[in-house]
Amino acid sequence: MPKLIYMKFYQEIQRRRTFGVISHPDAGKTTLTEKLLLYGGAIQEAGAVKSNKIKKGATSDFMEIERQRGISVATSVLAFNYQNKKINILDTPGHKDFAEDTFRTLTAVDSVIVLIDVAKGVEEQTKKLVEVCRMRKIPMIVFINKLDREGKDAFDLLDEVETKLGLRVTPLSFPIGMGYNFKGIYNLWKQNIQIFDSTDKQKIAKTKAYQNIEEQELHETIGHQSITELRESLELVEGVYPPFNQKEYLEGNLQPVFFGSALNNFGVQELLDCFVEIAPHPQPKSTDKRVIHPDEVDFSGFVFKIHANMDPKHRDRLAFIKIVSGTFKRNTPYFHVRLKKKLKFSSPNAFFAEKKEVVDESFPGDIVGLHDTGNFKIGDTLTSGEQIQFKGIPSFSPEHFRFINNADPMKAKQLKKGIDQLMDEGVAQLFTHNLNGRKVIGTVGALQFEVIQYRLEHEYTAKCIFENLNVHKACWITSKDDQNENYLDFLKVKQKFLAKDKQGQLVFLADSAFSLQMTQQKYPEVIFHFTSEMN
Ligand code: G4P
């Protein structure tokens, strides 16, 4: 690559920020995302980004999923420019039944923002997702939301984030009051004070920032009592928490915390300004052979999500590729590593705000949407020619199981094709019983069964019936030594609980937590895995 072009390529990498917001449903993820777009100038009015969460109560969950599926095509990737940085927000469903999608999306982000509701504190879903990020050392910024409501004390919350999420925090902003008494925010990052004003939630209101805590006007505006409390809080912050250090943040060992109210556009800009300054640009990624660096000129990327087209007449799908290295160019042949064949894409989609458009070239950190007629499955790698496979795209041990039976013998082919494609999309996992060859569908959430039945019928004209099956958990089985007696004994005795997954890997279908535990104890030579790589 000529030097000048390489320079431009390098700059494009440096200016990209690809991240996801993780939270428990209702903490305000949609609202925050929308406000980030508002500050990025990508939308002019709030209300443009539709919530893709599954609403409780109103309609059946299942109808909500269909509604959500439509919206989530549009919100899968939201991109905008801010301060000459190209920001890509990847959607992470909060609903627990779709947690697997979120876990996979986390393989494509370079950092995350953890959103917490000031009144509810650390919730279940947040805990699970943060744990994954912590294990992977993904840099995290915490945003405590809804400060306009009565909530927990700021120090108690910081404590909770440390103990329940296992994070090491350092506040970069600190609230002055809360709820009815919410006066504003002290920005420790920029060392100024912003006064709270909730008059216009739809647009960005510019409130005055005070540079000095001693300013007379500030004292008159928020009162001496608030100033005294703020002083005490700041002393405590300084005494108790470690100072911010970017290196530690990037290594996943320190998490800055911001406070604000997304609904009121308050504290969001402070978060965004700090984010673009400190958050990581695209990072290297491991493959089965070597680590790939973003500034390598050869293209490489992987599929982390597949979205079926909503129009049943066109059974094409959109495969979402995260670009890891090099430049992705339209109409250029790339190597599909699993299928060992070259593929060309005439209309790759890039994402911008809520639109997608055909793009000629994309850079590391970007997501491209490729129209697919069945070539891709989650975890697939595309390269300029190198035979590598990206690692760490997980498949989780399902927790709900049912036999799937064909309800229309004339449509056996359609059913098979439908099941195959839905499994490639990562909707669920298919297992085949070793003894009787019966097909078992395993899912992480119970809602997926309804989704599968509906989509098989509407997209593939196939009908299926599910039959209950008493399985508690499926785990993948390996052994250090295939000839070991303990392992061979396991294969024989547990035959009726063994199945194969789509890749032909051996799976143990445990019927209860107790029997799983007993089996693990009885067969120490057998290794039980609770996640598996997608490829
Ligand atoms: P989610 O995507 O994380 O599930 O949450 P979402 O943004 O949809 O927000 C959940 C609810 O919390 C919404 O209210 C939203 O308006 C509210 N919310 C978000 N940020 C703030 C905030 O800073 N302060 C206050 N007081 N509320 C906030 P809703 O009544 O469930 O929905 P809607 O009818 O307002 O859309």
Coordinates of C-alpha atoms and ligand atoms in Angstrom, one line a residue:
M1 CA 0.0 0.0 0.0
P2 CA 1.5 3.4 -1.0
K3 CA 2.6 5.4 2.1
L4 CA 0.0 8.2 1.7
I5 CA -2.9 5.7 1.4
Y6 CA -1.6 3.8 4.3
M7 CA -1.5 7.0 6.4
K8 CA -5.2 7.7 5.6
F9 CA -6.1 4.1 6.3
Y10 CA -4.2 4.3 9.7
Q11 CA -6.1 7.6 10.5
E12 CA -9.4 5.9 9.7
I13 CA -8.6 3.2 12.3
Q14 CA -7.5 5.6 14.9
R15 CA -10.8 7.6 14.7
R16 CA -13.1 4.7 15.1
R17 CA -14.9 3.9 18.3
T18 CA -17.1 0.7 18.2
F19 CA -19.0 0.0 21.4
G20 CA -22.2 -1.3 22.9
V21 CA -24.4 -0.2 25.8
I22 CA -25.2 -2.9 28.3
S23 CA -27.9 -2.7 30.9
H24 CA -30.9 -4.4 32.4
P25 CA -34.1 -3.6 30.5
D26 CA -35.6 -0.3 31.4
A27 CA -32.4 1.3 32.7
G28 CA -32.6 3.7 29.7
K29 CA -30.5 2.2 27.0
T30 CA -32.8 3.3 24.1
T31 CA -33.0 6.8 25.6
L32 CA -29.2 7.1 26.1
T33 CA -28.5 5.8 22.6
E34 CA -30.9 8.3 21.2
K35 CA -29.3 11.1 23.1
L36 CA -25.9 10.1 21.9
L37 CA -27.2 10.3 18.3
L38 CA -28.7 13.7 19.1
Y39 CA -25.4 15.0 20.3
G40 CA -23.7 13.5 17.3
G41 CA -26.1 15.5 15.1
A42 CA -27.3 12.3 13.5
I43 CA -30.9 13.0 14.5
Q44 CA -32.5 16.4 15.3
E45 CA -35.3 15.4 17.6
A46 CA -35.6 12.8 20.3
G47 CA -38.1 10.1 19.7
A48 CA -36.5 8.9 16.4
V49 CA -35.0 5.8 17.7
K50 CA -37.6 3.1 18.4
S51 CA -37.3 1.0 21.5
N52 CA -36.6 -2.6 20.5
K53 CA -37.2 -4.0 23.9
I54 CA -39.9 -6.5 24.5
K55 CA -42.7 -4.6 26.4
K56 CA -44.2 -6.3 29.3
G57 CA -47.9 -7.1 29.4
A58 CA -49.3 -5.1 26.5
T59 CA -49.4 -7.8 23.9
S60 CA -48.2 -11.4 24.0
D61 CA -44.4 -11.6 24.2
F62 CA -44.4 -13.3 20.9
M63 CA -46.0 -10.4 18.9
E64 CA -43.6 -8.2 20.6
I65 CA -40.7 -10.3 19.3
E66 CA -41.9 -9.8 15.7
R67 CA -42.3 -6.1 16.3
Q68 CA -38.9 -6.0 17.9
R69 CA -37.3 -8.0 15.0
G70 CA -38.5 -5.4 12.6
I71 CA -37.0 -2.6 14.6
S72 CA -33.8 -4.3 15.5
V73 CA -32.7 -4.4 11.8
A74 CA -32.7 -0.7 11.9
T75 CA -31.0 -0.4 15.3
S76 CA -28.5 -3.2 14.9
V77 CA -25.7 -0.6 14.2
L78 CA -26.1 3.1 14.7
A79 CA -23.2 5.1 13.5
F80 CA -22.4 8.8 13.6
N81 CA -19.5 11.3 13.6
Y82 CA -18.6 13.3 16.7
Q83 CA -15.5 15.4 17.0
N84 CA -14.0 13.8 14.0
K85 CA -14.5 10.3 15.5
K86 CA -16.6 7.7 13.7
I87 CA -18.8 6.1 16.4
N88 CA -20.5 2.8 15.9
I89 CA -23.0 1.7 18.5
L90 CA -23.9 -2.0 18.3
D91 CA -27.2 -3.0 19.6
T92 CA -27.3 -5.3 22.6
P93 CA -30.7 -6.7 23.5
G94 CA -31.5 -6.4 27.2
H95 CA -34.1 -9.2 27.4
K96 CA -32.7 -12.2 29.0
D97 CA -34.0 -14.6 26.4
F98 CA -31.9 -12.8 23.8
A99 CA -28.8 -12.7 26.0
E100 CA -26.9 -14.9 23.6
D101 CA -27.2 -12.3 20.8
T102 CA -25.8 -9.8 23.3
F103 CA -22.9 -12.0 24.3
R104 CA -22.0 -12.5 20.6
T105 CA -22.3 -8.8 19.9
L106 CA -19.8 -8.2 22.7
T107 CA -17.2 -10.1 20.6
A108 CA -17.5 -7.3 18.1
V109 CA -17.1 -4.2 20.4
D110 CA -13.9 -2.5 21.5
S111 CA -15.5 -1.1 24.6
V112 CA -18.8 -0.8 26.5
I113 CA -20.9 1.7 28.4
V114 CA -22.6 0.1 31.4
L115 CA -25.9 1.7 32.2
I116 CA -27.3 1.6 35.7
D117 CA -30.6 3.0 37.0
V118 CA -30.0 5.2 40.1
A119 CA -33.0 3.8 41.9
K120 CA -32.6 0.1 41.1
G121 CA -28.8 -0.1 41.3
V122 CA -27.0 -3.2 39.9
E123 CA -29.6 -5.6 38.3
E124 CA -29.3 -9.2 37.2
Q125 CA -28.8 -8.8 33.5
T126 CA -26.2 -6.1 34.0
K127 CA -24.3 -8.4 36.3
K128 CA -24.1 -11.3 33.8
L129 CA -23.0 -9.0 30.9
V130 CA -20.4 -7.1 32.9
E131 CA -19.0 -10.4 34.0
V132 CA -18.3 -11.4 30.4
C133 CA -16.7 -8.0 29.7
R134 CA -14.6 -8.2 32.9
M135 CA -13.3 -11.7 31.9
R136 CA -12.4 -10.4 28.4
K137 CA -10.9 -7.2 29.9
I138 CA -13.1 -5.0 27.7
P139 CA -12.8 -1.3 28.8
M140 CA -16.0 -0.1 30.5
I141 CA -17.4 3.3 31.4
V142 CA -20.3 3.3 33.9
F143 CA -23.2 5.7 33.4
I144 CA -25.6 6.1 36.3
N145 CA -28.9 7.2 34.9
K146 CA -32.2 8.9 36.0
L147 CA -30.6 11.3 38.5
D148 CA -33.8 13.4 38.2
R149 CA -35.5 10.6 40.2
E150 CA -35.1 9.7 43.8
G151 CA -32.5 6.9 44.0
K152 CA -29.7 5.4 46.0
D153 CA -27.0 7.6 47.6
A154 CA -24.2 8.1 45.1
F155 CA -21.5 6.6 47.3
D156 CA -23.7 3.6 48.1
L157 CA -24.1 3.1 44.4
L158 CA -20.4 3.3 43.7
D159 CA -20.0 0.7 46.5
E160 CA -22.6 -1.5 44.9
V161 CA -20.9 -1.3 41.5
E162 CA -17.6 -2.3 43.1
T163 CA -19.0 -5.2 45.1
K164 CA -21.7 -6.6 42.9
L165 CA -20.0 -6.1 39.5
G166 CA -16.4 -6.6 40.7
L167 CA -15.3 -3.3 39.2
R168 CA -12.7 -0.8 40.4
V169 CA -14.3 2.6 39.9
T170 CA -13.3 6.2 39.7
P171 CA -16.0 8.8 39.4
L172 CA -15.4 11.3 36.6
S173 CA -18.5 13.2 37.5
F174 CA -20.4 13.6 40.7
P175 CA -24.1 14.6 41.3
I176 CA -25.2 17.6 43.3
G177 CA -28.3 16.4 44.9
M178 CA -30.8 13.9 43.4
G179 CA -34.4 13.5 42.4
Y180 CA -36.5 16.5 43.5
N181 CA -33.3 18.1 44.8
F182 CA -31.1 17.4 41.8
K183 CA -29.1 20.6 41.1
G184 CA -26.4 19.5 38.7
I185 CA -23.2 17.7 38.1
Y186 CA -19.6 18.4 39.0
N187 CA -17.5 17.2 36.0
L188 CA -14.2 16.0 37.5
W189 CA -12.9 15.2 34.0
K190 CA -13.2 18.8 32.8
Q191 CA -13.3 20.4 36.2
N192 CA -16.5 22.4 35.8
I193 CA -20.1 22.4 37.1
Q194 CA -23.2 22.0 34.9
I195 CA -26.5 23.2 36.3
F196 CA -29.5 20.9 35.8
D197 CA -32.3 22.2 33.6
S198 CA -35.1 19.9 32.5
T199 CA -37.1 22.2 30.3
D200 CA -36.5 20.7 26.9
K201 CA -36.1 16.9 26.7
Q202 CA -36.2 16.8 22.9
K203 CA -33.4 19.1 22.0
I204 CA -30.0 19.9 23.4
A205 CA -30.2 22.8 25.7
K206 CA -27.0 24.6 26.5
T207 CA -26.8 25.4 30.2
K208 CA -24.1 27.4 31.7
A209 CA -21.0 25.7 32.9
Y210 CA -19.3 27.1 36.0
Q211 CA -15.6 26.7 36.0
N212 CA -15.1 27.4 39.7
I213 CA -16.9 26.1 42.7
E214 CA -16.4 29.5 44.4
E215 CA -18.3 31.5 41.9
Q216 CA -20.8 33.8 43.6
E217 CA -23.5 33.2 40.9
L218 CA -23.2 29.5 41.4
H219 CA -23.7 29.8 45.2
E220 CA -26.8 31.9 44.5
T221 CA -28.2 29.4 42.0
I222 CA -27.8 26.2 43.9
G223 CA -27.5 27.4 47.5
H224 CA -24.7 27.3 50.0
Q225 CA -25.9 24.0 51.5
S226 CA -25.4 22.2 48.2
I227 CA -22.0 23.7 47.7
T228 CA -20.9 22.5 51.2
E229 CA -22.2 19.0 50.5
L230 CA -20.5 19.0 47.1
R231 CA -17.2 20.1 48.7
E232 CA -17.5 17.2 51.2
S233 CA -18.3 14.7 48.5
L234 CA -15.4 15.8 46.4
E235 CA -13.0 15.4 49.3
L236 CA -14.3 11.9 49.9
V237 CA -14.0 11.1 46.2
E238 CA -10.4 12.2 46.2
G239 CA -9.6 10.4 49.4
V240 CA -11.3 7.1 48.5
Y241 CA -11.1 6.5 44.8
P242 CA -8.0 6.0 42.6
P243 CA -7.2 8.8 40.2
F244 CA -8.2 8.1 36.6
N245 CA -5.6 6.5 34.5
Q246 CA -6.2 5.8 30.9
K247 CA -3.9 2.8 30.6
E248 CA -5.7 1.1 33.5
Y249 CA -9.0 1.8 31.9
L250 CA -7.9 0.4 28.6
E251 CA -6.6 -2.7 30.2
G252 CA -9.9 -3.2 31.9
N253 CA -8.6 -2.6 35.4
L254 CA -10.3 0.7 36.1
Q255 CA -13.8 1.9 35.3
P256 CA -14.7 5.6 35.2
V257 CA -18.2 6.5 36.3
F258 CA -20.5 9.3 35.1
F259 CA -23.8 10.4 36.5
G260 CA -26.7 12.0 34.6
S261 CA -30.2 11.8 33.2
A262 CA -30.4 10.5 29.6
L263 CA -34.1 11.6 29.4
N264 CA -33.1 15.2 30.3
N265 CA -30.0 15.3 28.1
F266 CA -28.1 15.8 31.3
G267 CA -24.6 14.5 31.8
V268 CA -24.7 12.8 28.4
Q269 CA -22.4 15.2 26.6
E270 CA -19.9 14.9 29.4
L271 CA -20.0 11.2 29.0
L272 CA -19.6 11.4 25.2
D273 CA -16.8 14.0 25.3
C274 CA -14.8 11.8 27.7
F275 CA -15.7 8.6 25.7
V276 CA -14.3 9.9 22.4
E277 CA -11.1 11.0 24.1
I278 CA -10.4 7.8 26.2
A279 CA -12.2 4.9 24.5
P280 CA -10.1 2.5 22.5
H281 CA -9.9 2.4 18.7
P282 CA -10.3 -1.0 17.0
Q283 CA -8.2 -3.6 18.8
P284 CA -6.3 -6.7 17.7
K285 CA -8.2 -10.0 17.7
S286 CA -7.0 -13.6 18.1
T287 CA -7.5 -16.4 15.5
D288 CA -6.6 -20.0 15.6
K289 CA -3.2 -19.2 14.1
R290 CA -2.1 -15.7 15.1
V291 CA -3.3 -12.3 16.4
I292 CA -4.6 -10.0 13.7
H293 CA -3.9 -6.3 14.1
P294 CA -6.3 -3.7 12.6
D295 CA -3.6 -1.9 10.7
E296 CA -2.6 -5.0 8.7
V297 CA -3.5 -4.1 5.0
D298 CA -5.1 -7.5 4.2
F299 CA -8.8 -7.5 5.0
S300 CA -10.2 -9.8 7.7
G301 CA -13.5 -9.9 9.5
F302 CA -16.1 -12.2 11.1
V303 CA -19.8 -12.6 11.3
F304 CA -21.3 -11.9 14.7
K305 CA -24.9 -11.6 13.8
I306 CA -27.3 -12.7 11.1
H307 CA -30.6 -11.1 10.5
A308 CA -33.3 -12.6 8.4
N309 CA -35.1 -10.4 6.0
M310 CA -38.5 -9.4 7.2
D311 CA -40.0 -9.9 3.8
P312 CA -40.9 -13.6 3.5
K313 CA -40.9 -13.4 -0.4
H314 CA -37.1 -12.7 -0.3
R315 CA -35.5 -15.2 1.8
D316 CA -32.2 -13.4 1.9
R317 CA -30.5 -12.4 5.1
L318 CA -28.2 -9.7 6.3
A319 CA -24.9 -11.0 7.8
F320 CA -23.2 -8.5 10.0
I321 CA -19.4 -8.5 9.7
K322 CA -17.1 -6.7 12.0
I323 CA -14.0 -5.6 10.1
V324 CA -10.9 -6.6 12.1
S325 CA -8.1 -5.5 9.7
G326 CA -7.6 -4.0 6.2
T327 CA -10.2 -2.3 4.0
F328 CA -13.4 -4.0 2.9
K329 CA -14.1 -3.1 -0.7
R330 CA -17.3 -3.5 -2.7
N331 CA -17.1 -6.1 -5.6
T332 CA -13.8 -7.5 -4.4
P333 CA -13.5 -11.3 -4.0
Y334 CA -13.0 -12.4 -0.4
F335 CA -12.2 -15.8 1.0
H336 CA -14.9 -17.6 3.0
V337 CA -12.7 -19.7 5.2
R338 CA -15.2 -22.3 6.3
L339 CA -16.6 -22.9 2.8
K340 CA -13.1 -22.5 1.2
K341 CA -14.5 -20.3 -1.6
K342 CA -14.3 -16.8 -2.8
L343 CA -17.3 -14.5 -2.6
K344 CA -17.9 -11.0 -4.0
F345 CA -20.4 -8.5 -2.6
S346 CA -22.0 -6.0 -5.0
S347 CA -24.0 -4.1 -2.4
P348 CA -22.4 -4.2 1.1
N349 CA -24.3 -2.0 3.5
A350 CA -22.8 0.5 5.8
F351 CA -24.8 1.9 8.7
F352 CA -25.3 5.5 9.5
A353 CA -27.7 6.6 12.2
E354 CA -30.8 4.6 11.4
K355 CA -30.1 4.3 7.7
K356 CA -28.1 1.8 5.8
E357 CA -26.6 2.5 2.5
V358 CA -24.4 0.8 -0.1
V359 CA -20.8 1.6 0.6
D360 CA -17.6 1.3 -1.5
E361 CA -15.1 0.8 1.3
S362 CA -15.2 0.3 5.1
F363 CA -12.4 0.2 7.7
P364 CA -11.5 -1.7 10.8
G365 CA -14.1 -1.2 13.6
D366 CA -16.8 -0.7 11.0
I367 CA -19.7 -3.1 10.6
V368 CA -20.8 -4.1 7.1
G369 CA -24.1 -5.8 6.3
L370 CA -23.8 -8.4 3.6
H371 CA -26.8 -9.8 1.8
D372 CA -26.6 -13.5 2.1
T373 CA -28.6 -16.4 0.6
G374 CA -27.3 -19.0 3.0
N375 CA -23.5 -18.9 2.8
F376 CA -22.9 -17.5 6.3
K377 CA -23.4 -18.6 9.8
I378 CA -22.4 -16.9 13.0
G379 CA -18.7 -17.1 13.7
D380 CA -17.6 -17.3 10.0
T381 CA -14.4 -15.6 9.0
L382 CA -13.8 -13.7 5.7
T383 CA -10.3 -12.8 4.7
S384 CA -8.3 -11.6 1.7
G385 CA -7.1 -15.1 1.4
E386 CA -5.5 -16.2 4.6
Q387 CA -6.8 -19.4 6.2
I388 CA -7.5 -18.2 9.7
Q389 CA -10.5 -18.6 12.0
F390 CA -11.4 -15.9 14.5
K391 CA -11.8 -17.2 18.0
G392 CA -14.1 -16.5 20.9
I393 CA -17.5 -16.3 19.3
P394 CA -19.4 -18.4 21.8
S395 CA -22.3 -20.7 21.7
F396 CA -23.9 -21.1 25.1
S397 CA -25.1 -24.2 26.8
P398 CA -28.9 -24.0 26.2
E399 CA -31.4 -24.3 29.1
H400 CA -34.7 -25.1 27.4
F401 CA -35.1 -28.2 25.3
R402 CA -37.8 -29.7 23.1
F403 CA -38.1 -32.4 20.5
I404 CA -39.0 -31.0 17.1
N405 CA -41.3 -33.0 14.9
N406 CA -42.5 -32.5 11.4
A407 CA -46.2 -31.7 11.3
D408 CA -46.6 -31.7 7.5
P409 CA -44.9 -34.7 5.8
M410 CA -45.1 -33.0 2.4
K411 CA -42.8 -30.2 3.7
A412 CA -39.9 -32.2 5.1
K413 CA -37.4 -30.5 2.9
Q414 CA -38.6 -27.0 3.7
L415 CA -38.5 -27.9 7.4
K416 CA -34.9 -29.1 7.2
K417 CA -33.9 -26.0 5.3
G418 CA -35.7 -23.7 7.7
I419 CA -34.2 -25.3 10.8
D420 CA -30.7 -25.2 9.2
Q421 CA -30.9 -21.6 8.5
L422 CA -32.4 -20.6 11.8
M423 CA -29.6 -22.4 13.5
D424 CA -27.0 -20.6 11.4
E425 CA -28.6 -17.3 12.5
G426 CA -28.0 -18.4 16.1
V427 CA -31.7 -18.5 17.1
A428 CA -31.3 -21.9 18.8
Q429 CA -29.1 -25.0 18.6
L430 CA -30.0 -28.3 17.1
F431 CA -28.9 -31.6 18.6
T432 CA -29.4 -35.1 17.2
H433 CA -29.9 -37.9 19.7
N434 CA -27.3 -40.6 19.4
L435 CA -29.6 -43.5 20.1
N436 CA -32.8 -42.7 18.1
G437 CA -31.7 -39.9 15.8
R438 CA -34.5 -37.6 17.0
K439 CA -33.9 -33.9 16.6
V440 CA -33.8 -31.7 19.7
I441 CA -33.9 -27.9 19.7
G442 CA -32.1 -26.2 22.6
T443 CA -32.5 -22.5 23.4
V444 CA -31.2 -20.1 25.9
G445 CA -34.7 -18.5 26.4
A446 CA -38.1 -20.0 26.2
L447 CA -39.4 -17.4 23.8
Q448 CA -37.3 -18.8 21.0
F449 CA -39.6 -21.8 20.5
E450 CA -42.5 -19.5 19.5
V451 CA -40.1 -17.6 17.2
I452 CA -39.0 -20.8 15.5
Q453 CA -42.5 -22.1 15.0
Y454 CA -43.7 -18.9 13.6
R455 CA -40.8 -18.3 11.3
L456 CA -40.7 -21.8 10.0
E457 CA -44.4 -21.4 9.0
H458 CA -44.1 -17.9 7.6
E459 CA -40.7 -18.0 5.9
Y460 CA -40.4 -21.7 5.0
T461 CA -44.0 -22.9 4.8
A462 CA -43.1 -25.7 7.1
K463 CA -45.0 -26.8 10.2
C464 CA -43.5 -28.2 13.3
I465 CA -44.7 -29.5 16.6
F466 CA -42.6 -29.4 19.8
E467 CA -42.7 -32.1 22.3
N468 CA -41.5 -31.7 25.9
L469 CA -38.2 -33.2 26.8
N470 CA -36.8 -33.4 30.3
V471 CA -33.4 -31.9 29.9
H472 CA -31.8 -29.5 32.4
K473 CA -28.7 -28.5 30.5
A474 CA -26.6 -29.5 27.6
C475 CA -22.8 -29.5 27.8
W476 CA -20.2 -30.3 25.3
I477 CA -18.0 -33.3 26.1
T478 CA -14.3 -33.9 25.4
S479 CA -11.7 -36.0 27.0
K480 CA -7.9 -35.7 27.2
D481 CA -7.6 -39.3 26.1
D482 CA -10.2 -40.9 23.9
Q483 CA -9.2 -44.4 25.0
N484 CA -9.4 -43.7 28.7
E485 CA -11.5 -46.3 30.5
N486 CA -13.4 -43.8 32.6
Y487 CA -14.4 -41.9 29.3
L488 CA -15.3 -45.1 27.5
D489 CA -17.5 -46.2 30.4
F490 CA -19.2 -42.8 30.4
L491 CA -20.0 -43.2 26.6
K492 CA -21.5 -46.6 27.3
V493 CA -23.5 -45.9 30.5
K494 CA -24.7 -42.5 29.5
Q495 CA -25.6 -43.4 25.9
K496 CA -29.2 -42.4 26.2
F497 CA -28.2 -38.9 27.2
L498 CA -25.8 -38.3 24.4
A499 CA -26.3 -36.3 21.2
K500 CA -24.4 -34.5 18.6
D501 CA -24.5 -30.8 17.8
K502 CA -24.6 -29.5 14.2
Q503 CA -20.8 -29.7 14.0
G504 CA -20.9 -33.3 15.1
Q505 CA -19.5 -32.5 18.5
L506 CA -20.6 -34.7 21.4
V507 CA -23.1 -33.3 23.8
F508 CA -24.4 -34.6 27.1
L509 CA -28.0 -33.8 27.8
A510 CA -28.3 -33.8 31.6
D511 CA -31.8 -34.3 33.0
S512 CA -31.2 -32.5 36.2
A513 CA -28.7 -30.4 38.0
F514 CA -28.2 -33.2 40.4
S515 CA -27.5 -35.9 37.8
L516 CA -25.1 -33.5 36.0
Q517 CA -23.2 -33.1 39.3
M518 CA -23.2 -36.8 40.0
T519 CA -22.0 -37.6 36.5
Q520 CA -19.2 -35.0 36.8
Q521 CA -18.1 -36.6 40.0
K522 CA -18.3 -40.2 38.7
Y523 CA -16.4 -39.4 35.5
P524 CA -13.4 -37.2 36.4
E525 CA -11.7 -38.0 33.0
V526 CA -14.6 -36.5 31.1
I527 CA -14.5 -32.7 30.5
F528 CA -17.8 -30.9 30.6
H529 CA -17.9 -27.6 28.7
F530 CA -20.6 -25.0 29.1
T531 CA -19.8 -22.9 26.1
S532 CA -18.5 -23.9 22.7
E533 CA -17.0 -22.0 19.8
M534 CA -19.5 -21.4 17.0
N535 CA -17.2 -23.0 14.4
Ligands
G4P1 P1 -34.2 0.4 27.9 O1 -34.0 0.7 26.4 O2 -33.0 0.3 28.7 O3 -35.2 -0.7 28.1 O4 -34.9 1.7 28.5 P2 -35.6 3.0 27.8 O5 -34.6 3.9 27.2 O6 -36.8 2.5 27.0 O7 -36.1 3.7 29.1 C1 -37.0 3.0 30.1 C2 -37.8 4.1 30.7 O8 -37.0 4.9 31.5 C3 -38.6 5.0 29.8 O9 -39.8 5.3 30.4 C4 -37.7 6.2 29.7 O10 -38.4 7.4 29.4 C5 -37.2 6.3 31.1 N1 -36.0 7.0 31.3 C6 -34.8 6.9 30.6 N2 -33.9 7.8 31.0 C7 -34.5 8.5 32.1 C8 -34.0 9.5 32.9 O11 -32.9 10.0 32.8 N3 -34.9 9.9 33.9 C9 -36.2 9.4 34.0 N4 -37.0 9.9 34.9 N5 -36.6 8.5 33.2 C10 -35.8 8.0 32.2 P3 -41.2 4.6 30.1 O12 -42.2 5.2 30.8 O13 -41.0 3.1 30.3 O14 -41.3 4.7 28.5 P4 -41.7 6.0 27.7 O15 -43.2 5.9 27.7 O16 -41.2 7.2 28.4 O17 -41.1 5.7 26.4

